[in-house]
Amino acid sequence: SIEKLRRVIEYYPEKYILLTDLGRVYLHGGHLETALIYLEEARNKNPGNWYSSFFLARALEQAGDIQRAETLYKQVIGDSPDYPGSYFQLAQIESKRGNPALSHFYLGKNFYYEGNFSTSRLHFRKALELSGGTRREEIKKMLEDIKKIENG
């Protein structure tokens, strides 16, 4: 698939998303360093593309650059707030950091945007239980939104 994708890139060099796809193939194949090269190039050529930013963040996270990965996941959320993948990855990062309140918050968002409202509600309730003053209003609003959606 790599050779075929390279040929397509030769025909469509201005389609930077193809560089992201090539990076994804390398990432999936366990070739992290090569994946990073293509994913960085794709993002540099089109920095506003959330798809490229998300997969670059995934590669950076695997490479151990958690801070930059986190920044990119948050940028993806800013560009595409209903894409659940970034919330899931941020939940994993916060869990590893020992921050269960924020981890549950992000998992709540992940499942909300996946349309799994019962699991979302469970995580939001746990986040509310564990949260101090931060994000409480946002969590309550998300729980209200879930209730409205489920009650039609």
PDB file of C-alpha atoms in Angstrom:
ATOM      1  CA  SER A   1       0.000   0.000   0.000  1.00  0.00           C
ATOM      2  CA  ILE A   2       2.946   2.336   0.606  1.00  0.00           C
ATOM      3  CA  GLU A   3       4.118   2.192  -3.010  1.00  0.00           C
ATOM      4  CA  LYS A   4       0.614   2.763  -4.352  1.00  0.00           C
ATOM      5  CA  LEU A   5       0.109   5.694  -2.013  1.00  0.00           C
ATOM      6  CA  ARG A   6       3.460   7.167  -3.088  1.00  0.00           C
ATOM      7  CA  ARG A   7       2.341   6.967  -6.737  1.00  0.00           C
ATOM      8  CA  VAL A   8      -0.900   8.741  -5.916  1.00  0.00           C
ATOM      9  CA  ILE A   9       1.089  11.452  -4.119  1.00  0.00           C
ATOM     10  CA  GLU A  10       3.212  11.893  -7.264  1.00  0.00           C
ATOM     11  CA  TYR A  11       0.044  12.612  -9.259  1.00  0.00           C
ATOM     12  CA  TYR A  12      -1.505  14.828  -6.599  1.00  0.00           C
ATOM     13  CA  PRO A  13       1.379  16.533  -4.770  1.00  0.00           C
ATOM     14  CA  GLU A  14      -0.893  19.378  -3.631  1.00  0.00           C
ATOM     15  CA  LYS A  15      -3.167  16.932  -1.755  1.00  0.00           C
ATOM     16  CA  TYR A  16      -1.340  17.115   1.564  1.00  0.00           C
ATOM     17  CA  ILE A  17      -3.868  14.840   3.217  1.00  0.00           C
ATOM     18  CA  LEU A  18      -2.219  11.994   1.313  1.00  0.00           C
ATOM     19  CA  LEU A  19       0.961  12.620   3.320  1.00  0.00           C
ATOM     20  CA  THR A  20      -1.122  12.113   6.443  1.00  0.00           C
ATOM     21  CA  ASP A  21      -2.422   8.844   5.055  1.00  0.00           C
ATOM     22  CA  LEU A  22       1.122   7.732   4.288  1.00  0.00           C
ATOM     23  CA  GLY A  23       2.167   8.660   7.804  1.00  0.00           C
ATOM     24  CA  ARG A  24      -0.752   6.660   9.186  1.00  0.00           C
ATOM     25  CA  VAL A  25       0.331   3.593   7.211  1.00  0.00           C
ATOM     26  CA  TYR A  26       3.839   3.877   8.627  1.00  0.00           C
ATOM     27  CA  LEU A  27       2.472   4.461  12.126  1.00  0.00           C
ATOM     28  CA  HIS A  28       0.204   1.430  11.879  1.00  0.00           C
ATOM     29  CA  GLY A  29       3.146  -0.599  10.604  1.00  0.00           C
ATOM     30  CA  GLY A  30       5.262   0.313  13.613  1.00  0.00           C
ATOM     31  CA  HIS A  31       7.621   2.671  11.779  1.00  0.00           C
ATOM     32  CA  LEU A  32       7.267   5.585  14.170  1.00  0.00           C
ATOM     33  CA  GLU A  33      10.195   7.712  12.977  1.00  0.00           C
ATOM     34  CA  THR A  34       9.120   7.557   9.333  1.00  0.00           C
ATOM     35  CA  ALA A  35       5.516   8.198  10.322  1.00  0.00           C
ATOM     36  CA  LEU A  36       6.577  11.312  12.214  1.00  0.00           C
ATOM     37  CA  ILE A  37       8.392  12.657   9.149  1.00  0.00           C
ATOM     38  CA  TYR A  38       5.309  12.396   6.926  1.00  0.00           C
ATOM     39  CA  LEU A  39       2.859  13.533   9.578  1.00  0.00           C
ATOM     40  CA  GLU A  40       4.981  16.592  10.431  1.00  0.00           C
ATOM     41  CA  GLU A  41       5.280  17.444   6.747  1.00  0.00           C
ATOM     42  CA  ALA A  42       1.520  17.108   6.229  1.00  0.00           C
ATOM     43  CA  ARG A  43       0.774  19.338   9.204  1.00  0.00           C
ATOM     44  CA  ASN A  44       3.407  21.912   8.203  1.00  0.00           C
ATOM     45  CA  LYS A  45       1.856  22.172   4.743  1.00  0.00           C
ATOM     46  CA  ASN A  46      -1.664  22.460   6.103  1.00  0.00           C
ATOM     47  CA  PRO A  47      -1.545  23.385   9.823  1.00  0.00           C
ATOM     48  CA  GLY A  48      -5.307  23.895  10.100  1.00  0.00           C
ATOM     49  CA  ASN A  49      -6.179  20.342   9.099  1.00  0.00           C
ATOM     50  CA  TRP A  50      -7.508  18.550  12.185  1.00  0.00           C
ATOM     51  CA  TYR A  51      -7.019  15.106  10.618  1.00  0.00           C
ATOM     52  CA  SER A  52      -3.277  15.674  10.143  1.00  0.00           C
ATOM     53  CA  SER A  53      -2.957  17.230  13.591  1.00  0.00           C
ATOM     54  CA  PHE A  54      -4.733  14.302  15.255  1.00  0.00           C
ATOM     55  CA  PHE A  55      -2.511  11.632  13.738  1.00  0.00           C
ATOM     56  CA  LEU A  56       0.624  13.665  14.345  1.00  0.00           C
ATOM     57  CA  ALA A  57      -0.472  13.889  17.989  1.00  0.00           C
ATOM     58  CA  ARG A  58      -0.952  10.107  18.103  1.00  0.00           C
ATOM     59  CA  ALA A  59       2.558   9.585  16.753  1.00  0.00           C
ATOM     60  CA  LEU A  60       4.049  12.156  19.121  1.00  0.00           C
ATOM     61  CA  GLU A  61       2.301  10.486  22.044  1.00  0.00           C
ATOM     62  CA  GLN A  62       3.826   7.148  21.042  1.00  0.00           C
ATOM     63  CA  ALA A  63       7.216   8.845  20.744  1.00  0.00           C
ATOM     64  CA  GLY A  64       6.865  10.164  24.300  1.00  0.00           C
ATOM     65  CA  ASP A  65       6.281  13.838  23.470  1.00  0.00           C
ATOM     66  CA  ILE A  66       3.139  13.993  25.598  1.00  0.00           C
ATOM     67  CA  GLN A  67       3.133  17.782  25.977  1.00  0.00           C
ATOM     68  CA  ARG A  68       3.097  18.479  22.251  1.00  0.00           C
ATOM     69  CA  ALA A  69       0.604  15.672  21.657  1.00  0.00           C
ATOM     70  CA  GLU A  70      -1.708  17.166  24.268  1.00  0.00           C
ATOM     71  CA  THR A  71      -1.436  20.594  22.651  1.00  0.00           C
ATOM     72  CA  LEU A  72      -2.351  19.145  19.262  1.00  0.00           C
ATOM     73  CA  TYR A  73      -5.295  17.156  20.658  1.00  0.00           C
ATOM     74  CA  LYS A  74      -6.632  20.367  22.168  1.00  0.00           C
ATOM     75  CA  GLN A  75      -6.193  22.142  18.827  1.00  0.00           C
ATOM     76  CA  VAL A  76      -8.167  19.363  17.164  1.00  0.00           C
ATOM     77  CA  ILE A  77     -10.944  19.873  19.717  1.00  0.00           C
ATOM     78  CA  GLY A  78     -10.911  23.584  18.901  1.00  0.00           C
ATOM     79  CA  ASP A  79     -11.212  22.847  15.178  1.00  0.00           C
ATOM     80  CA  SER A  80     -13.563  19.868  15.417  1.00  0.00           C
ATOM     81  CA  PRO A  81     -15.179  19.762  18.868  1.00  0.00           C
ATOM     82  CA  ASP A  82     -17.467  16.852  18.022  1.00  0.00           C
ATOM     83  CA  TYR A  83     -14.654  14.470  17.026  1.00  0.00           C
ATOM     84  CA  PRO A  84     -14.441  11.956  19.908  1.00  0.00           C
ATOM     85  CA  GLY A  85     -10.907  10.664  19.273  1.00  0.00           C
ATOM     86  CA  SER A  86      -9.081  13.594  20.824  1.00  0.00           C
ATOM     87  CA  TYR A  87     -11.147  13.388  24.005  1.00  0.00           C
ATOM     88  CA  PHE A  88     -10.312   9.709  24.344  1.00  0.00           C
ATOM     89  CA  GLN A  89      -6.587  10.346  23.920  1.00  0.00           C
ATOM     90  CA  LEU A  90      -6.662  13.204  26.427  1.00  0.00           C
ATOM     91  CA  ALA A  91      -8.476  10.910  28.881  1.00  0.00           C
ATOM     92  CA  GLN A  92      -5.654   8.406  28.542  1.00  0.00           C
ATOM     93  CA  ILE A  93      -3.036  11.089  29.135  1.00  0.00           C
ATOM     94  CA  GLU A  94      -4.826  12.398  32.233  1.00  0.00           C
ATOM     95  CA  SER A  95      -5.283   8.886  33.580  1.00  0.00           C
ATOM     96  CA  LYS A  96      -1.536   8.252  33.288  1.00  0.00           C
ATOM     97  CA  ARG A  97      -0.921  11.559  35.067  1.00  0.00           C
ATOM     98  CA  GLY A  98      -3.088  10.415  37.969  1.00  0.00           C
ATOM     99  CA  ASN A  99      -5.866  12.913  37.293  1.00  0.00           C
ATOM    100  CA  PRO A 100      -9.045  10.791  37.357  1.00  0.00           C
ATOM    101  CA  ALA A 101     -11.476  13.737  37.459  1.00  0.00           C
ATOM    102  CA  LEU A 102     -10.178  15.148  34.183  1.00  0.00           C
ATOM    103  CA  SER A 103      -9.832  11.682  32.688  1.00  0.00           C
ATOM    104  CA  HIS A 104     -13.505  10.937  33.411  1.00  0.00           C
ATOM    105  CA  PHE A 105     -14.467  14.350  32.033  1.00  0.00           C
ATOM    106  CA  TYR A 106     -12.733  13.623  28.729  1.00  0.00           C
ATOM    107  CA  LEU A 107     -14.190  10.109  28.603  1.00  0.00           C
ATOM    108  CA  GLY A 108     -17.620  11.627  29.155  1.00  0.00           C
ATOM    109  CA  LYS A 109     -17.064  13.890  26.160  1.00  0.00           C
ATOM    110  CA  ASN A 110     -15.693  11.007  24.079  1.00  0.00           C
ATOM    111  CA  PHE A 111     -18.759   8.840  24.670  1.00  0.00           C
ATOM    112  CA  TYR A 112     -21.113  11.807  24.281  1.00  0.00           C
ATOM    113  CA  TYR A 113     -19.818  12.509  20.774  1.00  0.00           C
ATOM    114  CA  GLU A 114     -19.888   8.808  19.955  1.00  0.00           C
ATOM    115  CA  GLY A 115     -23.582   8.860  20.867  1.00  0.00           C
ATOM    116  CA  ASN A 116     -23.170   6.483  23.815  1.00  0.00           C
ATOM    117  CA  PHE A 117     -25.075   8.597  26.322  1.00  0.00           C
ATOM    118  CA  SER A 118     -25.385   6.054  29.141  1.00  0.00           C
ATOM    119  CA  THR A 119     -21.606   5.585  29.295  1.00  0.00           C
ATOM    120  CA  SER A 120     -21.090   9.315  28.874  1.00  0.00           C
ATOM    121  CA  ARG A 121     -23.413  10.022  31.797  1.00  0.00           C
ATOM    122  CA  LEU A 122     -21.511   7.513  33.964  1.00  0.00           C
ATOM    123  CA  HIS A 123     -18.186   9.270  33.274  1.00  0.00           C
ATOM    124  CA  PHE A 124     -19.617  12.759  33.731  1.00  0.00           C
ATOM    125  CA  ARG A 125     -21.119  11.767  37.075  1.00  0.00           C
ATOM    126  CA  LYS A 126     -17.778  10.354  38.187  1.00  0.00           C
ATOM    127  CA  ALA A 127     -16.015  13.526  37.006  1.00  0.00           C
ATOM    128  CA  LEU A 128     -18.536  15.633  38.934  1.00  0.00           C
ATOM    129  CA  GLU A 129     -17.950  13.545  42.055  1.00  0.00           C
ATOM    130  CA  LEU A 130     -14.167  13.918  41.776  1.00  0.00           C
ATOM    131  CA  SER A 131     -13.988  17.524  40.575  1.00  0.00           C
ATOM    132  CA  GLY A 132     -13.288  20.421  42.854  1.00  0.00           C
ATOM    133  CA  GLY A 133     -14.575  23.644  41.378  1.00  0.00           C
ATOM    134  CA  THR A 134     -13.236  23.148  37.878  1.00  0.00           C
ATOM    135  CA  ARG A 135     -15.503  22.185  35.026  1.00  0.00           C
ATOM    136  CA  ARG A 136     -18.470  21.515  37.337  1.00  0.00           C
ATOM    137  CA  GLU A 137     -20.818  23.825  35.427  1.00  0.00           C
ATOM    138  CA  GLU A 138     -19.777  22.370  32.085  1.00  0.00           C
ATOM    139  CA  ILE A 139     -20.292  18.834  33.408  1.00  0.00           C
ATOM    140  CA  LYS A 140     -23.742  19.718  34.738  1.00  0.00           C
ATOM    141  CA  LYS A 141     -24.676  21.218  31.380  1.00  0.00           C
ATOM    142  CA  MET A 142     -23.508  18.089  29.555  1.00  0.00           C
ATOM    143  CA  LEU A 143     -25.598  15.927  31.906  1.00  0.00           C
ATOM    144  CA  GLU A 144     -28.615  18.175  31.236  1.00  0.00           C
ATOM    145  CA  ASP A 145     -28.014  17.882  27.480  1.00  0.00           C
ATOM    146  CA  ILE A 146     -27.921  14.088  27.765  1.00  0.00           C
ATOM    147  CA  LYS A 147     -31.201  14.113  29.687  1.00  0.00           C
ATOM    148  CA  LYS A 148     -32.836  16.307  27.023  1.00  0.00           C
ATOM    149  CA  ILE A 149     -31.567  14.083  24.194  1.00  0.00           C
ATOM    150  CA  GLU A 150     -32.772  10.912  25.879  1.00  0.00           C
ATOM    151  CA  ASN A 151     -36.178  12.378  26.761  1.00  0.00           C
ATOM    152  CA  GLY A 152     -36.687  13.684  23.244  1.00  0.00           C
TER     153      GLY A 152
END
